[in-house]
């Protein structure tokens, strides 16, 4: 049986393969040494991606990830499984700090020109 780390790592590779199929250059942050799991670049645009199988992320982790992306000028994106179980990747653009309210995010799709659109 796979450990949580192995399932998470496998999902990070799924995210990378999905984006590579769209022409992005990707790099994985080994053992989650940074707030971003995957760095994706295309057409001079950089996105940092936090890969979460179920899309669950604490408020503190959310805000740390957003600040990390803002400090580098990267687009902050959270990747998750569409329903938490099936194959595939769904992307959410982080639009603001988490605070104590609902998640401020929008469902987006990576485009061929390196942008993320609703």
Short mmCIF file of C-alpha atoms in Angstrom, two decimals:
data_model
loop_
_atom_site.label_atom_id
_atom_site.label_comp_id
_atom_site.label_asym_id
_atom_site.label_seq_id
_atom_site.Cartn_x
_atom_site.Cartn_y
_atom_site.Cartn_z
CA UNK A 1 0.00 0.00 0.00
CA UNK A 2 1.30 3.44 -0.93
CA UNK A 3 2.14 5.96 1.77
CA UNK A 4 0.72 9.50 1.80
CA UNK A 5 4.12 10.77 0.61
CA UNK A 6 4.10 8.33 -2.33
CA UNK A 7 0.54 9.28 -3.32
CA UNK A 8 1.43 12.98 -3.11
CA UNK A 9 4.62 12.52 -5.14
CA UNK A 10 2.72 10.55 -7.77
CA UNK A 11 0.17 13.36 -8.05
CA UNK A 12 2.95 15.95 -8.41
CA UNK A 13 4.27 13.94 -11.38
CA UNK A 14 0.73 13.79 -12.82
CA UNK A 15 0.57 17.59 -12.63
CA UNK A 16 3.97 17.91 -14.31
CA UNK A 17 3.04 15.46 -17.08
CA UNK A 18 -0.24 17.28 -17.70
CA UNK A 19 1.53 20.63 -18.03
CA UNK A 20 4.40 19.22 -20.08
CA UNK A 21 1.77 17.95 -22.52
CA UNK A 22 0.75 21.60 -22.99
CA UNK A 23 4.34 22.67 -23.62
CA UNK A 24 5.28 23.92 -20.14
CA UNK A 25 8.76 23.36 -18.74
CA UNK A 26 8.34 21.97 -15.24
CA UNK A 27 10.47 21.31 -12.20
CA UNK A 28 9.46 19.56 -8.99
CA UNK A 29 10.55 20.75 -5.56
CA UNK A 30 12.02 17.58 -4.08
CA UNK A 31 10.53 16.57 -0.70
CA UNK A 32 8.47 19.78 -0.55
CA UNK A 33 11.46 21.93 0.37
CA UNK A 34 9.60 25.06 -0.78
CA UNK A 35 5.94 26.15 -0.47
CA UNK A 36 5.49 25.26 -4.18
CA UNK A 37 5.54 21.61 -5.26
CA UNK A 38 5.88 22.29 -9.01
CA UNK A 39 7.30 25.24 -10.92
CA UNK A 40 5.93 25.63 -14.45
CA UNK A 41 7.22 28.06 -17.10
CA UNK A 42 5.93 28.87 -20.56
CA UNK A 43 6.24 31.92 -22.80
CA UNK A 44 8.10 33.80 -20.06
CA UNK A 45 5.31 33.25 -17.54
CA UNK A 46 5.95 31.40 -14.28
CA UNK A 47 3.40 29.53 -12.19
CA UNK A 48 4.06 27.95 -8.82
CA UNK A 49 1.77 25.02 -8.09
CA UNK A 50 0.82 23.47 -4.78
CA UNK A 51 -0.36 19.90 -5.54
CA UNK A 52 -3.04 18.64 -3.16
CA UNK A 53 -4.87 15.41 -3.98
CA UNK A 54 -8.07 16.56 -2.28
CA UNK A 55 -7.50 20.31 -2.48
CA UNK A 56 -7.25 20.58 1.31
CA UNK A 57 -4.82 23.22 2.52
CA UNK A 58 -4.64 24.97 5.88
CA UNK A 59 -5.08 28.73 6.13
CA UNK A 60 -1.46 29.20 7.24
CA UNK A 61 -0.11 27.04 4.40
CA UNK A 62 -2.35 28.90 1.92
CA UNK A 63 -1.10 32.31 3.01
CA UNK A 64 2.55 31.16 3.06
CA UNK A 65 2.15 29.78 -0.47
CA UNK A 66 0.52 32.99 -1.72
CA UNK A 67 3.26 35.19 -0.20
CA UNK A 68 5.95 32.93 -1.71
CA UNK A 69 4.38 33.26 -5.17
CA UNK A 70 3.97 37.02 -4.84
CA UNK A 71 7.60 37.45 -3.78
CA UNK A 72 8.73 35.74 -7.00
CA UNK A 73 6.10 37.25 -9.30
CA UNK A 74 4.68 33.77 -10.00
CA UNK A 75 1.05 32.84 -10.62
CA UNK A 76 -0.24 30.94 -7.53
CA UNK A 77 -2.11 27.76 -8.52
CA UNK A 78 -3.44 24.83 -6.50
CA UNK A 79 -3.81 21.53 -8.35
CA UNK A 80 -6.18 18.82 -7.15
CA UNK A 81 -7.99 15.74 -8.39
CA UNK A 82 -11.39 16.69 -9.88
CA UNK A 83 -13.34 14.83 -7.20
CA UNK A 84 -10.50 13.83 -4.92
CA UNK A 85 -10.38 10.28 -6.29
CA UNK A 86 -10.49 10.07 -10.08
CA UNK A 87 -7.61 10.63 -12.46
CA UNK A 88 -6.96 13.99 -14.01
CA UNK A 89 -5.96 17.38 -12.68
CA UNK A 90 -8.08 20.40 -11.83
CA UNK A 91 -6.42 23.79 -11.32
CA UNK A 92 -7.47 26.63 -9.02
CA UNK A 93 -6.01 30.14 -9.20
CA UNK A 94 -5.39 31.60 -5.74
CA UNK A 95 -6.91 35.09 -5.78
CA UNK A 96 -6.16 36.32 -2.26
CA UNK A 97 -5.21 35.46 1.31
CA UNK A 98 -7.23 32.75 3.02
CA UNK A 99 -7.93 34.47 6.32
CA UNK A 100 -10.83 32.77 8.07
CA UNK A 101 -13.42 32.85 5.28
CA UNK A 102 -14.03 30.64 2.25
CA UNK A 103 -11.20 29.87 -0.14
CA UNK A 104 -10.61 32.80 -2.51
CA UNK A 105 -9.92 30.81 -5.68
CA UNK A 106 -11.18 30.37 -9.22
CA UNK A 107 -11.15 27.25 -11.37
CA UNK A 108 -8.73 27.86 -14.26
CA UNK A 109 -7.17 26.02 -17.17
CA UNK A 110 -3.56 26.28 -18.34
CA UNK A 111 -3.38 27.67 -21.87
CA UNK A 112 -0.98 27.13 -24.72
CA UNK A 113 0.41 30.67 -24.29
CA UNK A 114 1.36 30.25 -20.63
CA UNK A 115 -1.64 31.98 -19.06
CA UNK A 116 -4.31 30.58 -16.75
CA UNK A 117 -7.91 31.32 -17.75
CA UNK A 118 -11.38 30.63 -16.35
#
